[in-house]
Every structure is written in structure tokens, then in C-alpha cells.
Short mmCIF file of C-alpha atoms in Angstrom, two decimals:
data_model
loop_
_atom_site.label_atom_id
_atom_site.label_comp_id
_atom_site.label_asym_id
_atom_site.label_seq_id
_atom_site.Cartn_x
_atom_site.Cartn_y
_atom_site.Cartn_z
CA MET H 1 -46.65 41.04 24.81
CA VAL H 2 -49.31 38.38 24.53
CA LYS H 3 -50.84 37.45 21.21
CA ASP H 4 -53.16 34.53 20.74
CA LYS H 5 -51.92 32.81 17.61
CA SER H 6 -53.25 29.39 18.46
CA ARG H 7 -52.97 26.80 15.72
CA LYS H 8 -54.59 23.44 15.47
CA LYS H 9 -53.18 20.67 17.60
CA MET H 10 -55.47 20.62 20.53
CA TYR H 11 -56.08 17.41 22.39
CA SER H 12 -59.42 16.84 24.03
CA SER H 13 -58.13 13.93 26.08
CA LYS H 14 -54.90 12.42 27.33
CA GLU H 15 -55.61 9.30 25.26
CA GLU H 16 -55.69 11.35 22.07
CA LEU H 17 -52.59 13.26 23.10
CA TRP H 18 -50.52 10.18 23.77
CA HIS H 19 -51.76 8.39 20.68
CA ILE H 20 -50.55 11.27 18.50
CA LYS H 21 -47.27 11.61 20.42
CA HIS H 22 -46.62 7.90 19.97
CA GLU H 23 -47.33 8.14 16.24
CA GLN H 24 -44.88 11.04 16.00
CA MET H 25 -42.26 9.01 17.88
CA ARG H 26 -42.77 5.99 15.61
CA GLU H 27 -42.38 8.17 12.51
CA THR H 28 -39.12 9.64 13.84
CA PHE H 29 -37.69 6.18 14.51
CA SER H 30 -38.86 4.77 11.17
CA LYS H 31 -35.54 5.55 9.49
CA VAL H 32 -33.32 4.47 12.38
CA ASP H 33 -31.19 1.38 11.83
CA PRO H 34 -32.24 -1.31 14.36
CA GLU H 35 -28.58 -2.13 14.98
CA GLN H 36 -27.93 1.49 15.85
CA LEU H 37 -30.88 1.41 18.24
CA ARG H 38 -29.43 -1.72 19.88
CA LYS H 39 -26.08 0.04 20.30
CA PHE H 40 -27.80 3.05 21.85
CA ILE H 41 -29.69 0.86 24.32
CA ASN H 42 -26.44 -0.87 25.28
CA ARG H 43 -24.61 2.47 25.61
CA GLU H 44 -22.28 1.61 22.74
CA ILE H 45 -22.90 4.98 21.07
CA MET Y 1 -31.63 30.24 36.39
CA LYS Y 2 -35.10 31.09 37.67
CA ASN Y 3 -37.72 28.32 37.68
CA TYR Y 4 -41.44 28.39 38.22
CA LYS Y 5 -42.79 26.57 41.25
CA VAL Y 6 -43.78 23.05 40.19
CA THR Y 7 -46.35 20.61 41.51
CA ALA Y 8 -45.52 16.96 40.85
CA ASP Y 9 -47.29 13.64 41.29
CA GLU Y 10 -45.82 10.84 43.42
CA GLU Y 11 -44.17 9.12 40.45
CA SER Y 12 -42.69 12.38 39.12
CA CYS Y 13 -44.32 11.72 35.74
CA HIS Y 14 -46.78 14.62 35.86
CA PHE Y 15 -45.77 18.18 36.61
CA SER Y 16 -47.75 21.39 36.48
CA PHE Y 17 -46.78 25.01 36.84
CA GLN Y 18 -47.93 28.48 35.84
CA SER Y 19 -46.18 30.61 33.24
CA VAL Y 20 -46.60 34.27 34.13
CA GLY Y 21 -46.31 37.01 31.50
CA VAL Y 22 -47.67 40.49 30.94
CA ASP Y 23 -50.30 41.44 28.33
CA LEU Y 24 -50.51 44.63 26.25
CA ASP Y 25 -52.32 46.44 29.04
CA GLY Y 26 -49.66 45.53 31.52
CA ARG Y 27 -51.84 42.97 33.19
CA GLU Y 28 -50.52 39.67 34.40
CA HIS Y 29 -51.15 36.82 31.96
CA VAL Y 30 -51.07 33.33 33.42
CA ILE Y 31 -50.85 30.10 31.40
CA ASN Y 32 -51.24 26.71 33.03
CA LYS Y 33 -48.45 24.43 31.80
CA VAL Y 34 -47.98 20.70 32.10
CA VAL Y 35 -44.99 18.44 31.66
CA GLU Y 36 -45.94 14.79 31.39
CA LEU Y 37 -43.90 11.70 30.71
CA GLN Y 38 -45.46 8.50 29.48
CA ARG Y 39 -43.61 5.24 28.91
CA GLN Y 40 -43.92 4.17 25.28
CA THR Y 41 -42.33 1.41 23.24
CA ILE Y 42 -40.65 1.35 19.86
CA VAL Y 43 -39.75 -1.98 18.25
CA LEU Y 44 -37.41 -2.13 15.25
CA ASP Y 45 -36.71 -5.61 13.90
CA GLY Y 46 -37.10 -7.10 17.36
CA VAL Y 47 -35.01 -4.41 19.07
CA GLU Y 48 -37.23 -2.85 21.73
CA LEU Y 49 -36.79 0.60 23.17
CA ASN Y 50 -38.83 1.68 26.18
CA ALA Y 51 -38.63 5.43 26.56
CA TYR Y 52 -40.62 8.07 28.36
CA ASN Y 53 -42.16 10.39 25.81
CA LEU Y 54 -42.17 13.94 27.19
CA PHE Y 55 -45.09 16.27 26.57
CA LEU Y 56 -44.78 19.99 27.28
CA GLY Y 57 -47.97 21.91 26.72
CA ASP Y 58 -50.67 24.24 27.89
CA VAL Y 59 -53.89 23.41 29.66
CA LEU Y 60 -56.46 25.56 27.87
CA PRO Y 61 -59.37 27.24 29.67
CA ASP Y 62 -61.77 24.65 28.19
CA GLY Y 63 -59.70 21.80 29.62
CA ARG Y 64 -58.09 20.70 26.38
CA PHE Y 65 -54.31 20.37 25.99
CA SER Y 66 -52.17 22.04 23.38
CA ASP Y 67 -48.51 21.81 22.50
CA SER Y 68 -48.70 24.27 19.63
CA THR Y 69 -50.21 27.40 21.15
CA ARG Y 70 -47.93 30.37 20.62
CA SER Y 71 -48.42 32.14 23.89
CA ASN Y 72 -45.60 34.67 23.49
CA ASN Y 73 -45.53 35.05 27.22
CA GLY Y 74 -41.95 36.28 27.10
CA ASP Y 75 -40.64 33.68 29.51
CA LEU Y 76 -39.28 30.90 27.31
CA ASP Y 77 -36.01 30.70 29.25
CA ILE Y 78 -37.87 30.29 32.53
CA VAL Y 79 -40.28 27.72 31.08
CA LEU Y 80 -37.46 25.59 29.64
CA SER Y 81 -35.45 25.91 32.83
CA THR Y 82 -38.52 24.68 34.69
CA VAL Y 83 -38.82 21.74 32.28
CA ALA Y 84 -35.16 20.91 32.97
CA HIS Y 85 -35.97 20.97 36.68
CA CYS Y 86 -38.86 18.53 36.05
CA VAL Y 87 -36.53 16.23 34.11
CA VAL Y 88 -34.01 16.19 36.96
CA GLN Y 89 -36.81 15.34 39.41
CA PHE Y 90 -38.06 12.61 37.06
CA PHE Y 91 -34.59 11.05 36.84
CA SER Y 92 -34.29 11.09 40.62
CA MET Y 93 -37.25 8.66 40.66
CA HIS Y 94 -36.39 6.83 37.43
CA PRO Y 95 -32.58 6.85 37.17
CA ASP Y 96 -32.40 4.19 34.45
CA ALA Y 97 -35.09 5.71 32.25
CA ILE Y 98 -34.65 7.17 28.80
CA ILE Y 99 -36.57 10.32 27.87
CA TYR Y 100 -37.71 11.00 24.32
CA PHE Y 101 -38.43 14.64 23.49
CA GLN Y 102 -39.65 16.21 20.27
CA GLY Y 103 -41.40 19.49 19.54
CA SER Y 104 -44.91 19.46 18.12
CA ASP Y 105 -43.51 20.66 14.79
CA ASN Y 106 -40.15 21.40 13.15
CA VAL Y 107 -40.20 25.05 14.20
CA ARG Y 108 -40.66 24.18 17.84
CA THR Y 109 -38.06 21.42 17.73
CA ARG Y 110 -35.61 23.93 16.24
CA LEU Y 111 -36.43 26.37 19.02
CA TYR Y 112 -35.66 23.75 21.66
CA ARG Y 113 -32.47 22.82 19.80
CA GLN Y 114 -31.35 26.45 19.76
CA GLN Y 115 -32.00 26.78 23.47
CA LEU Y 116 -30.13 23.57 24.25
CA SER Y 117 -27.23 24.66 22.06
CA LYS Y 118 -26.59 27.83 24.04
CA SER Y 119 -23.27 27.15 25.68
CA GLU Y 120 -24.38 27.78 29.26
CA ASN Y 121 -27.49 25.61 28.84
CA TYR Y 122 -25.58 22.85 27.05
CA LYS Y 123 -22.95 22.66 29.77
CA ARG Y 124 -25.51 22.67 32.58
CA VAL Y 125 -27.54 19.90 30.92
CA THR Y 126 -24.67 17.68 29.77
CA ASP Y 127 -22.99 17.82 33.18
CA VAL Y 128 -25.86 15.65 34.38
CA VAL Y 129 -27.28 13.76 31.41
CA ASP Y 130 -26.23 12.33 28.05
CA VAL Y 131 -28.10 13.88 25.14
CA TYR Y 132 -28.58 12.19 21.76
CA GLY Y 133 -30.16 13.49 18.58
CA ILE Y 134 -32.18 11.57 16.01
CA SER Y 135 -32.16 12.51 12.34
CA ASP Y 136 -33.03 10.76 9.10
CA GLU Y 137 -29.46 11.16 7.88
CA ARG Y 138 -27.53 10.06 10.97
CA GLY Y 139 -30.00 8.01 12.94
CA ILE Y 140 -29.13 8.21 16.64
CA PHE Y 141 -26.01 10.20 17.49
CA ALA Y 142 -24.37 11.84 20.50
CA TYR Y 143 -25.76 15.36 20.34
CA GLU Y 144 -23.53 18.36 19.77
CA PRO Y 145 -24.72 21.99 19.75
CA ASN Y 146 -26.46 23.26 16.62
CA ILE Y 147 -26.59 19.89 14.87
CA VAL Y 148 -29.95 19.47 13.14
CA CYS Y 149 -32.14 16.70 14.52
CA LYS Y 150 -35.80 15.73 14.69
CA ALA Y 151 -35.90 14.65 18.33
CA PHE Y 152 -33.79 14.06 21.42
CA LEU Y 153 -33.06 11.10 23.64
CA ILE Y 154 -31.85 11.88 27.16
CA ARG Y 155 -30.56 9.61 29.91
CA MET Y 156 -28.54 9.91 33.08
CA LYS Y 157 -24.79 9.71 32.79
CA LYS Y 158 -23.32 6.48 34.10
#
């Protein structure tokens, strides 16, 4: 069954898309401890 | 698991495929899908993470992109299996890369989490890659099925 329940979040360009995706990523990392991020990068987690 | 046929660019950072469902009249309903990965940087107190942000979305008839259209095409398992195939192909070209993946909203992220947490999917994925979750409460942690998180980090096993 196909229903068109489109919601807002359309991107008219790749630039807009990646700008919003990057903002979303930054928000998600905003509460991450930098030391924990360092450990993740170094495969210590 | 069945996959859709995928077209990829030379760098394996852009993939496209067609999701095929059936509408109320029994007619074939085709949605053009894209999987794209773009390298993006996060810096926290001088600690720099370079990760490939993964976008899964639809190419709309007017050329715009959407990652929030509810297509209800009845093929979620096939679509996500196809995305997993794209990720494997990406890692074959970028074995040291880290992928960041988050749904366009909490509902969609939960949907992806539920799919990943299915035992057969979880085993198939974690045989090849390490999966981490990110949450406000725990920060970055080695992902386990059904644990709530806002986003995922994925990298090849060493």
C-alpha cells in the first residue's frame, strides 16, 4: 500500500542537505565528552 | 537477504537504486533512492573526528531530496539490506573510514535501531563492522541491541 504522507524536510540542493546533516551531527556530539571521543578514535572503547 | 541493484560512483560515496512497491491499484510504484556519504568534521576541545555522514533518502520527481518522506512501499527490509550492501562497498574503498548515521528524526532513528537490533541483522552486521551508539546519557558506547541512542558510528573491525 502506498500513501503519500510527505512531511517537511525537503532539500532543494546537496549543499542545503549536507549543511543540515552537519548541524544535526554537531548537535548529537554536543554532549559527548571530548576524552570519550578521543578514546573512540583510538579504539580504546 | 534480497538487495536492490545499486549504481555507485567511482569513490563508492554515492549510490542510487530503485525501491519497488505496489500501489492500491496493484500497480508498480517506484521510488528513486540515494545513499550518499560525505566526509564531515567534528571538533570537541581540540579532539577532531572525521567521519562520513550517511544520507539515505528519496529523489523526488521535482529533483529535490527528502529523508522524511513516508513512502510505505512495503520494502523496508530490502531497502535497509541494500543500504548495508552500499556500506560494505564503501568500506572496501575506504577501510579506515568511520561512518556516522542518524535518522532524520527520532522516529526514524528508532526504526533503524529496531531493524539493527533484530538478531539476524545484528549478527550479520557485527560480523563485519563495529557499531557504536551515541546518546546524551552515555556519550559514545559499544552498541548492543535495543539500547536507545540518537545516532550510530560504524567502522570496520580490526
